Amino acid sequence: MGRLQLNDLTKVFESDGSDIVAVNELNLDIEDGEFLVLVGPSGCGKSTTLRCIAGLEQASSGRILLDDRDITYEKPKDREMAMVFQNYALYPHMSVRKNIGYGLKITTDLSKDEIDERVEETAELLEIRELLEKEPGDLSGGQQQRVALGRAIIREPEVFLMDEPLSNLDAKLRTTMRTEIQQLQQDMDITTIYVTHDQTEAMTMGDRIAILDQGKLQQIGEPLECYHRPKNRFVAGFIGSPSMNFLSVEQNGRVLDHDEFSYRISEETQSALAESSQNLTLGIRPEHIRLVSSDTQNAVRTTVEVVEPMGEVTYAYFDIGEQTYTASIEGERRISADEEVHVVFPEEKIHIFDGRSGEAIKNSELGDETDTTAVQA
Ligand code: ATP
């Protein structure tokens, strides 16, 4: 079993006489066998959270429970967890066989033959049997990362902790390893906490993702739920690539006024905004912006500044006022720089955030085809 709970976990570092709150009253409840991704920008407290769970840092306050057992002050070796780091941390002068078996040698009283058997099984699982007698220096980055995974797997931990394990690999290998880790985790059914700053990794790998900013939990949920129903502007801007576009607007009755255009809203949207202040942020994802004819309601006239054809889609960058925005247009539609176009932000696809707190007031509507539970299943 490997249910892991963080209750008000807080970690404060002292640096040059001042306090740095790296993790701020973090609450997480991770189910046995779940794959949870901790994601957020550099410095948001992901690694510190993981290191507190592993016991490599001591929590300043709060509790860490593993299957209801309080492990907050337990030594790392008693926590039944295995950690995989970004830099592999392999022993350079030991063979792959010894690297994988070393943890068992020092923490168990298994015989040499028993350890050897477990090493062979693990190497088989990771398809690295032919590498067993080599040293880490003779291996590629991807192979080294497999060995690092092997060293974690062989211990049969209750929880896997992975800190940016793929960031040293090139883009193609990263994609392959991503799938392999997911497959392995599903087969082994071991609770996994995976830290990354890469939102694509988070979206594609996690059963759920927890988004952190400045040590605080911003949202936890299934990837598509966070994508379609962000709780605040931070999550909306962080999840999704290219990022959501944001425009400052003021509400005046049935109209959202921007410096450069007016946007008419339905009664329904107006009533959703009834309790909020006038100071609002309109959010629209690039793929929801439509190119339309000039007589379309709420159409905004603009000029395409730059185009980036990606094949399946083309990213078109255009200005409204001083700001540049991104639209993702289907790849077959020819569009060129300097072209004058009209764009519209379809009302059912807009998000509206409180301009001050950043809290979401209205999220985009989901059609049946984007039902998050259906897609997740
Ligand atoms: P990255 O992706 O860059 O590793 P992160 O989200 O993992 O970032 P942490 O490494 O957990 O962030 O750091 C969170 C905050 O705590 C940062 O402001 C960092 O400077 C600070 N911090 C981390 N470790 C220490 C330490 N040992 N002493 C002082 N401050 C620290």
Short mmCIF file of C-alpha atoms and ligand atoms in Angstrom, two decimals:
data_model
loop_
_atom_site.label_atom_id
_atom_site.label_comp_id
_atom_site.label_asym_id
_atom_site.label_seq_id
_atom_site.Cartn_x
_atom_site.Cartn_y
_atom_site.Cartn_z
CA MET A 1 0.00 0.00 0.00
CA GLY A 2 1.18 3.55 -0.63
CA ARG A 3 -1.34 6.22 0.27
CA LEU A 4 0.57 9.39 0.97
CA GLN A 5 -0.84 12.44 2.71
CA LEU A 6 0.71 15.84 3.24
CA ASN A 7 -1.05 17.86 5.92
CA ASP A 8 -0.13 21.55 6.01
CA LEU A 9 3.43 20.72 4.99
CA THR A 10 5.61 23.81 5.37
CA LYS A 11 9.32 24.24 4.78
CA VAL A 12 11.10 27.47 5.62
CA PHE A 13 14.77 28.01 4.79
CA GLU A 14 16.89 30.66 6.40
CA SER A 15 19.17 32.50 4.03
CA ASP A 16 21.25 35.58 4.95
CA GLY A 17 19.08 36.22 7.96
CA SER A 18 15.77 36.16 6.11
CA ASP A 19 13.17 33.40 5.79
CA ILE A 20 12.34 31.75 2.48
CA VAL A 21 9.02 29.90 2.58
CA ALA A 22 9.71 27.20 -0.01
CA VAL A 23 6.57 25.16 0.75
CA ASN A 24 3.57 26.85 2.29
CA GLU A 25 0.88 24.78 4.09
CA LEU A 26 0.65 22.21 1.36
CA ASN A 27 -2.16 19.65 1.57
CA LEU A 28 -2.16 16.65 -0.76
CA ASP A 29 -3.84 13.25 -0.53
CA ILE A 30 -2.29 10.82 -3.01
CA GLU A 31 -4.03 7.49 -3.47
CA ASP A 32 -2.28 4.14 -3.48
CA GLY A 33 -1.04 3.48 -7.02
CA GLU A 34 -1.71 7.01 -8.24
CA PHE A 35 0.64 8.92 -10.56
CA LEU A 36 0.71 12.50 -9.30
CA VAL A 37 2.72 15.17 -11.09
CA LEU A 38 3.93 18.22 -9.15
CA VAL A 39 4.38 21.01 -11.65
CA GLY A 40 5.21 24.71 -11.50
CA PRO A 41 7.83 27.27 -12.50
CA SER A 42 11.40 27.23 -11.23
CA GLY A 43 11.58 27.98 -7.51
CA CYS A 44 7.92 27.16 -6.74
CA GLY A 45 8.91 24.50 -4.18
CA LYS A 46 8.51 21.24 -6.13
CA SER A 47 11.89 19.74 -5.28
CA THR A 48 11.69 20.84 -1.67
CA THR A 49 8.30 19.12 -1.33
CA LEU A 50 9.74 15.94 -2.79
CA ARG A 51 12.83 16.12 -0.59
CA CYS A 52 10.65 16.55 2.51
CA ILE A 53 8.64 13.47 1.48
CA ALA A 54 11.88 11.52 0.97
CA GLY A 55 13.27 12.73 4.29
CA LEU A 56 16.21 14.56 2.70
CA GLU A 57 14.85 17.82 4.16
CA GLN A 58 13.07 18.10 7.47
CA ALA A 59 9.62 19.75 7.41
CA SER A 60 9.40 23.01 9.39
CA SER A 61 5.80 22.18 10.28
CA GLY A 62 2.96 19.96 9.12
CA ARG A 63 2.75 16.19 8.79
CA ILE A 64 3.60 13.52 6.22
CA LEU A 65 1.62 10.27 6.49
CA LEU A 66 2.26 7.03 4.62
CA ASP A 67 -0.72 4.68 5.00
CA ASP A 68 -1.73 6.66 8.10
CA ARG A 69 1.72 6.20 9.66
CA ASP A 70 3.33 9.50 10.62
CA ILE A 71 6.71 9.49 8.86
CA THR A 72 7.44 13.23 9.21
CA TYR A 73 10.56 12.62 11.30
CA GLU A 74 11.52 9.14 10.10
CA LYS A 75 14.95 8.56 8.58
CA PRO A 76 14.96 8.38 4.75
CA LYS A 77 15.94 4.69 4.76
CA ASP A 78 12.90 3.78 6.90
CA ARG A 79 10.38 5.47 4.60
CA GLU A 80 10.04 2.72 1.96
CA MET A 81 10.51 5.21 -0.85
CA ALA A 82 12.90 5.29 -3.80
CA MET A 83 13.99 8.48 -5.51
CA VAL A 84 15.15 9.05 -9.09
CA PHE A 85 17.02 12.27 -9.79
CA GLN A 86 17.65 14.37 -12.87
CA ASN A 87 21.41 13.71 -12.79
CA TYR A 88 21.02 9.92 -12.39
CA ALA A 89 23.55 9.89 -9.48
CA LEU A 90 25.05 6.57 -10.58
CA TYR A 91 28.31 5.31 -9.06
CA PRO A 92 30.77 5.92 -11.93
CA HIS A 93 33.20 3.09 -11.17
CA MET A 94 30.65 0.38 -10.56
CA SER A 95 29.16 -1.78 -13.30
CA VAL A 96 25.48 -1.39 -14.12
CA ARG A 97 24.92 -4.71 -12.31
CA LYS A 98 26.50 -3.34 -9.12
CA ASN A 99 24.79 0.03 -9.44
CA ILE A 100 21.36 -1.63 -9.60
CA GLY A 101 22.07 -4.12 -6.82
CA TYR A 102 23.92 -1.80 -4.45
CA GLY A 103 20.85 -0.56 -2.54
CA LEU A 104 19.78 -4.15 -1.78
CA LYS A 105 23.30 -5.05 -0.70
CA ILE A 106 23.46 -2.34 1.96
CA THR A 107 19.85 -2.34 3.18
CA THR A 108 18.91 -6.05 3.14
CA ASP A 109 20.52 -9.32 4.17
CA LEU A 110 19.80 -10.99 0.82
CA SER A 111 22.54 -13.29 -0.45
CA LYS A 112 24.67 -12.39 -3.48
CA ASP A 113 22.74 -14.90 -5.61
CA GLU A 114 19.37 -13.51 -4.54
CA ILE A 115 20.48 -9.96 -5.30
CA ASP A 116 21.82 -11.11 -8.68
CA GLU A 117 18.50 -12.70 -9.52
CA ARG A 118 16.61 -9.50 -8.65
CA VAL A 119 19.09 -7.44 -10.71
CA GLU A 120 18.53 -9.73 -13.72
CA GLU A 121 14.73 -9.46 -13.37
CA THR A 122 14.91 -5.67 -13.15
CA ALA A 123 17.28 -5.44 -16.11
CA GLU A 124 14.89 -7.64 -18.08
CA LEU A 125 11.97 -5.36 -17.26
CA LEU A 126 13.91 -2.29 -18.42
CA GLU A 127 15.41 -4.09 -21.41
CA ILE A 128 19.00 -3.35 -20.37
CA ARG A 129 20.36 -6.88 -19.79
CA GLU A 130 23.11 -6.39 -22.32
CA LEU A 131 24.39 -3.39 -20.37
CA LEU A 132 24.87 -5.13 -17.02
CA GLU A 133 28.66 -5.43 -17.20
CA LYS A 134 29.25 -1.90 -18.56
CA GLU A 135 30.09 1.19 -16.51
CA PRO A 136 27.90 4.33 -16.53
CA GLY A 137 30.49 6.28 -18.55
CA ASP A 138 29.93 3.89 -21.46
CA LEU A 139 26.19 4.51 -21.59
CA SER A 140 24.00 7.09 -23.35
CA GLY A 141 21.85 9.47 -21.28
CA GLY A 142 18.74 7.37 -21.89
CA GLN A 143 20.52 4.18 -20.85
CA GLN A 144 21.86 5.83 -17.69
CA GLN A 145 18.37 6.98 -16.80
CA ARG A 146 17.10 3.40 -17.22
CA VAL A 147 19.80 2.21 -14.83
CA ALA A 148 18.75 4.89 -12.34
CA LEU A 149 15.16 3.67 -12.66
CA GLY A 150 16.36 0.10 -12.17
CA ARG A 151 18.07 1.07 -8.95
CA ALA A 152 14.78 2.50 -7.68
CA ILE A 153 12.56 -0.32 -8.94
CA ILE A 154 14.62 -3.14 -7.47
CA ARG A 155 13.89 -1.94 -3.96
CA GLU A 156 10.14 -2.49 -4.50
CA PRO A 157 9.28 0.72 -2.66
CA GLU A 158 5.84 1.85 -1.52
CA VAL A 159 6.39 5.18 -3.27
CA PHE A 160 8.51 6.36 -6.20
CA LEU A 161 9.75 9.93 -6.07
CA MET A 162 11.02 11.31 -9.37
CA ASP A 163 12.67 14.73 -9.63
CA GLU A 164 12.81 15.91 -13.26
CA PRO A 165 14.19 12.51 -14.31
CA LEU A 166 14.03 13.26 -18.04
CA SER A 167 15.36 16.81 -18.29
CA ASN A 168 18.87 15.77 -19.33
CA LEU A 169 17.59 13.86 -22.34
CA ASP A 170 17.01 15.16 -25.84
CA ALA A 171 13.43 15.89 -26.92
CA LYS A 172 12.83 12.64 -28.83
CA LEU A 173 14.22 10.39 -26.12
CA ARG A 174 12.23 12.30 -23.53
CA THR A 175 9.01 11.46 -25.33
CA THR A 176 9.92 7.77 -25.51
CA MET A 177 11.01 7.61 -21.87
CA ARG A 178 7.84 9.42 -20.83
CA THR A 179 5.75 6.62 -22.28
CA GLU A 180 8.04 3.97 -20.78
CA ILE A 181 7.82 5.42 -17.29
CA GLN A 182 4.03 5.63 -17.55
CA GLN A 183 3.84 2.02 -18.72
CA LEU A 184 6.16 0.87 -15.97
CA GLN A 185 4.22 2.74 -13.33
CA GLN A 186 0.93 1.25 -14.54
CA ASP A 187 2.37 -2.26 -14.59
CA MET A 188 3.94 -1.96 -11.15
CA ASP A 189 1.03 0.01 -9.68
CA ILE A 190 3.30 1.92 -7.30
CA THR A 191 2.33 5.36 -6.01
CA THR A 192 4.49 7.86 -7.89
CA ILE A 193 5.17 11.54 -7.38
CA TYR A 194 6.84 13.07 -10.37
CA VAL A 195 8.28 16.59 -10.33
CA THR A 196 8.63 18.63 -13.51
CA HIS A 197 8.54 22.24 -14.66
CA ASP A 198 7.32 21.05 -18.06
CA GLN A 199 3.57 21.37 -18.41
CA THR A 200 3.48 18.95 -21.38
CA GLU A 201 5.03 16.24 -19.22
CA ALA A 202 2.51 17.02 -16.50
CA MET A 203 -0.47 16.94 -18.87
CA THR A 204 0.52 13.71 -20.55
CA MET A 205 1.79 11.67 -17.62
CA GLY A 206 -0.23 12.38 -14.50
CA ASP A 207 -3.45 10.77 -13.28
CA ARG A 208 -3.70 14.10 -11.51
CA ILE A 209 -1.51 17.17 -11.49
CA ALA A 210 -0.82 19.53 -8.63
CA ILE A 211 0.19 23.01 -9.75
CA LEU A 212 2.36 25.03 -7.36
CA ASP A 213 3.35 28.68 -7.36
CA GLN A 214 5.52 30.30 -4.70
CA GLY A 215 5.18 27.31 -2.42
CA LYS A 216 1.39 27.31 -2.55
CA LEU A 217 -0.94 24.81 -4.15
CA GLN A 218 -2.91 26.52 -6.92
CA GLN A 219 -4.99 23.59 -8.13
CA ILE A 220 -5.03 19.82 -8.05
CA GLY A 221 -7.05 17.80 -10.53
CA GLU A 222 -7.07 15.65 -13.63
CA PRO A 223 -5.00 17.24 -16.42
CA LEU A 224 -7.95 18.13 -18.63
CA GLU A 225 -9.91 19.52 -15.71
CA CYS A 226 -7.02 21.90 -14.96
CA TYR A 227 -6.78 22.77 -18.65
CA HIS A 228 -10.47 23.48 -19.20
CA ARG A 229 -11.43 24.64 -15.73
CA PRO A 230 -8.44 26.51 -14.31
CA LYS A 231 -9.15 27.88 -10.84
CA ASN A 232 -7.19 31.03 -11.45
CA ARG A 233 -5.23 33.00 -13.99
CA PHE A 234 -1.93 31.47 -12.91
CA VAL A 235 -3.08 27.91 -13.72
CA ALA A 236 -4.76 29.11 -16.93
CA GLY A 237 -1.49 30.68 -18.09
CA PHE A 238 0.78 27.86 -16.96
CA ILE A 239 -1.11 24.87 -18.37
CA GLY A 240 -1.35 24.79 -22.16
CA SER A 241 1.13 25.61 -24.89
CA PRO A 242 1.06 28.14 -26.47
CA SER A 243 -0.35 29.85 -23.38
CA MET A 244 -3.81 31.27 -22.97
CA ASN A 245 -4.16 34.90 -24.16
CA PHE A 246 -5.19 37.46 -21.55
CA LEU A 247 -6.88 40.82 -22.19
CA SER A 248 -7.76 43.44 -19.57
CA VAL A 249 -11.42 44.48 -19.82
CA GLU A 250 -13.98 46.43 -17.84
CA GLN A 251 -17.58 45.35 -17.56
CA ASN A 252 -20.28 47.86 -18.40
CA GLY A 253 -23.64 46.09 -18.38
CA ARG A 254 -23.81 43.76 -21.36
CA VAL A 255 -20.45 44.91 -22.72
CA LEU A 256 -16.83 44.13 -21.87
CA ASP A 257 -14.80 47.20 -22.80
CA HIS A 258 -11.19 46.80 -23.90
CA ASP A 259 -9.11 49.85 -24.88
CA GLU A 260 -9.31 48.73 -28.51
CA PHE A 261 -12.71 47.03 -28.85
CA SER A 262 -16.04 46.32 -27.18
CA TYR A 263 -17.28 42.80 -26.62
CA ARG A 264 -20.99 42.13 -26.27
CA ILE A 265 -21.91 39.40 -23.80
CA SER A 266 -25.06 37.36 -23.30
CA GLU A 267 -27.39 37.80 -20.33
CA GLU A 268 -26.08 34.52 -19.00
CA THR A 269 -22.47 35.74 -18.92
CA GLN A 270 -23.61 39.05 -17.50
CA SER A 271 -25.33 37.28 -14.60
CA ALA A 272 -22.22 35.13 -14.01
CA LEU A 273 -20.32 38.41 -13.56
CA ALA A 274 -22.97 40.04 -11.39
CA GLU A 275 -21.05 39.80 -8.11
CA SER A 276 -17.65 40.74 -9.49
CA SER A 277 -15.78 43.99 -9.77
CA GLN A 278 -15.47 45.83 -13.08
CA ASN A 279 -11.78 45.05 -13.32
CA LEU A 280 -11.63 41.77 -15.24
CA THR A 281 -9.32 39.67 -17.38
CA LEU A 282 -10.68 37.91 -20.44
CA GLY A 283 -8.82 34.68 -21.26
CA ILE A 284 -8.96 32.82 -24.57
CA ARG A 285 -6.89 29.82 -25.63
CA PRO A 286 -5.09 30.14 -29.00
CA GLU A 287 -7.03 27.22 -30.51
CA HIS A 288 -10.35 28.89 -29.71
CA ILE A 289 -9.69 32.10 -31.62
CA ARG A 290 -11.53 32.10 -34.95
CA LEU A 291 -10.82 34.01 -38.13
CA VAL A 292 -14.13 35.51 -39.26
CA SER A 293 -15.67 38.00 -41.66
CA SER A 294 -15.80 41.68 -40.69
CA ASP A 295 -19.56 41.67 -40.02
CA THR A 296 -19.38 38.97 -37.33
CA GLN A 297 -20.49 40.12 -33.88
CA ASN A 298 -17.51 40.95 -31.61
CA ALA A 299 -15.01 40.67 -34.51
CA VAL A 300 -11.75 42.54 -33.87
CA ARG A 301 -9.73 43.84 -36.81
CA THR A 302 -6.00 43.20 -36.67
CA THR A 303 -2.95 42.46 -38.78
CA VAL A 304 -1.00 39.23 -38.64
CA GLU A 305 2.57 40.04 -37.58
CA VAL A 306 4.30 36.64 -37.69
CA VAL A 307 3.24 33.16 -38.76
CA GLU A 308 4.75 29.88 -37.60
CA PRO A 309 3.55 26.92 -39.66
CA MET A 310 3.82 23.74 -37.54
CA GLY A 311 2.14 21.44 -40.07
CA GLU A 312 -1.08 20.40 -38.38
CA VAL A 313 -1.60 23.95 -37.09
CA THR A 314 -0.16 27.38 -37.79
CA TYR A 315 0.51 29.85 -35.00
CA ALA A 316 -0.42 33.36 -36.03
CA TYR A 317 0.76 36.27 -33.88
CA PHE A 318 -1.21 39.50 -34.01
CA ASP A 319 -1.38 42.71 -31.98
CA ILE A 320 -4.29 44.35 -30.25
CA GLY A 321 -3.10 47.66 -28.85
CA GLU A 322 0.38 47.18 -27.41
CA GLN A 323 0.02 43.46 -26.71
CA THR A 324 0.76 40.48 -28.95
CA TYR A 325 -1.61 37.52 -28.96
CA THR A 326 -1.43 34.03 -30.42
CA ALA A 327 -4.01 32.19 -32.49
CA SER A 328 -3.67 28.56 -33.47
CA ILE A 329 -5.15 28.16 -36.93
CA GLU A 330 -5.70 24.86 -38.73
CA GLY A 331 -2.62 24.06 -40.81
CA GLU A 332 -4.42 23.86 -44.15
CA ARG A 333 -5.63 27.45 -43.95
CA ARG A 334 -3.09 29.64 -45.77
CA ILE A 335 -2.25 32.76 -43.78
CA SER A 336 0.65 35.14 -44.18
CA ALA A 337 2.36 37.94 -42.30
CA ASP A 338 0.91 41.43 -42.97
CA GLU A 339 -2.48 39.92 -43.81
CA GLU A 340 -5.38 41.88 -42.39
CA VAL A 341 -7.83 39.62 -40.58
CA HIS A 342 -10.80 39.72 -38.24
CA VAL A 343 -10.64 37.53 -35.16
CA VAL A 344 -13.31 36.58 -32.71
CA PHE A 345 -13.19 35.08 -29.23
CA PRO A 346 -16.29 32.84 -29.15
CA GLU A 347 -18.25 33.57 -26.01
CA GLU A 348 -18.67 29.92 -25.02
CA LYS A 349 -14.88 29.58 -25.06
CA ILE A 350 -13.85 32.63 -23.07
CA HIS A 351 -12.63 32.52 -19.47
CA ILE A 352 -13.09 35.48 -17.18
CA PHE A 353 -10.85 36.14 -14.18
CA ASP A 354 -11.05 38.70 -11.42
CA GLY A 355 -8.51 41.34 -12.42
CA ARG A 356 -7.14 41.69 -8.89
CA SER A 357 -7.25 38.24 -7.24
CA GLY A 358 -6.90 36.29 -10.52
CA GLU A 359 -9.66 33.88 -9.41
CA ALA A 360 -11.70 32.36 -12.24
CA ILE A 361 -15.23 33.77 -12.40
CA LYS A 362 -16.29 31.97 -15.57
CA ASN A 363 -14.61 29.13 -17.44
CA SER A 364 -15.14 28.01 -21.02
CA GLU A 365 -18.04 25.70 -21.67
CA LEU A 366 -17.22 22.09 -22.44
CA GLY A 367 -18.92 20.35 -25.33
CA ASP A 368 -19.62 16.60 -25.06
CA GLU A 369 -16.43 15.90 -26.96
CA THR A 370 -14.37 17.58 -24.26
CA ASP A 371 -16.06 15.90 -21.32
CA THR A 372 -13.00 15.45 -19.10
CA THR A 373 -14.22 12.25 -17.46
CA ALA A 374 -14.87 10.66 -20.85
CA VAL A 375 -11.44 11.60 -22.14
CA GLN A 376 -9.72 10.43 -18.96
CA ALA A 377 -11.39 7.01 -19.09
P1 ATP B 1 13.56 24.18 -9.74
O1 ATP B 1 12.65 23.65 -10.79
O2 ATP B 1 14.35 25.37 -10.19
O3 ATP B 1 14.40 23.13 -9.08
P2 ATP B 1 11.70 24.06 -7.53
O4 ATP B 1 10.28 24.36 -7.85
O5 ATP B 1 12.07 22.64 -7.38
O6 ATP B 1 12.62 24.79 -8.59
P3 ATP B 1 12.85 24.43 -4.94
O7 ATP B 1 14.20 23.94 -5.35
O8 ATP B 1 12.01 23.55 -4.11
O9 ATP B 1 12.01 24.88 -6.20
O10 ATP B 1 13.07 25.83 -4.20
C1 ATP B 1 11.99 26.57 -3.62
C2 ATP B 1 12.55 27.84 -2.99
O11 ATP B 1 13.35 27.49 -1.86
C3 ATP B 1 13.44 28.65 -3.89
O12 ATP B 1 13.22 30.01 -3.61
C4 ATP B 1 14.84 28.23 -3.50
O13 ATP B 1 15.76 29.27 -3.75
C5 ATP B 1 14.67 27.99 -2.01
N1 ATP B 1 15.60 26.96 -1.51
C6 ATP B 1 15.65 25.66 -1.88
N2 ATP B 1 16.60 24.99 -1.19
C7 ATP B 1 17.17 25.90 -0.37
C8 ATP B 1 18.23 25.84 0.62
N3 ATP B 1 18.85 24.70 0.88
N4 ATP B 1 18.53 26.99 1.28
C9 ATP B 1 17.88 28.14 1.03
N5 ATP B 1 16.88 28.27 0.13
C10 ATP B 1 16.52 27.18 -0.56
#
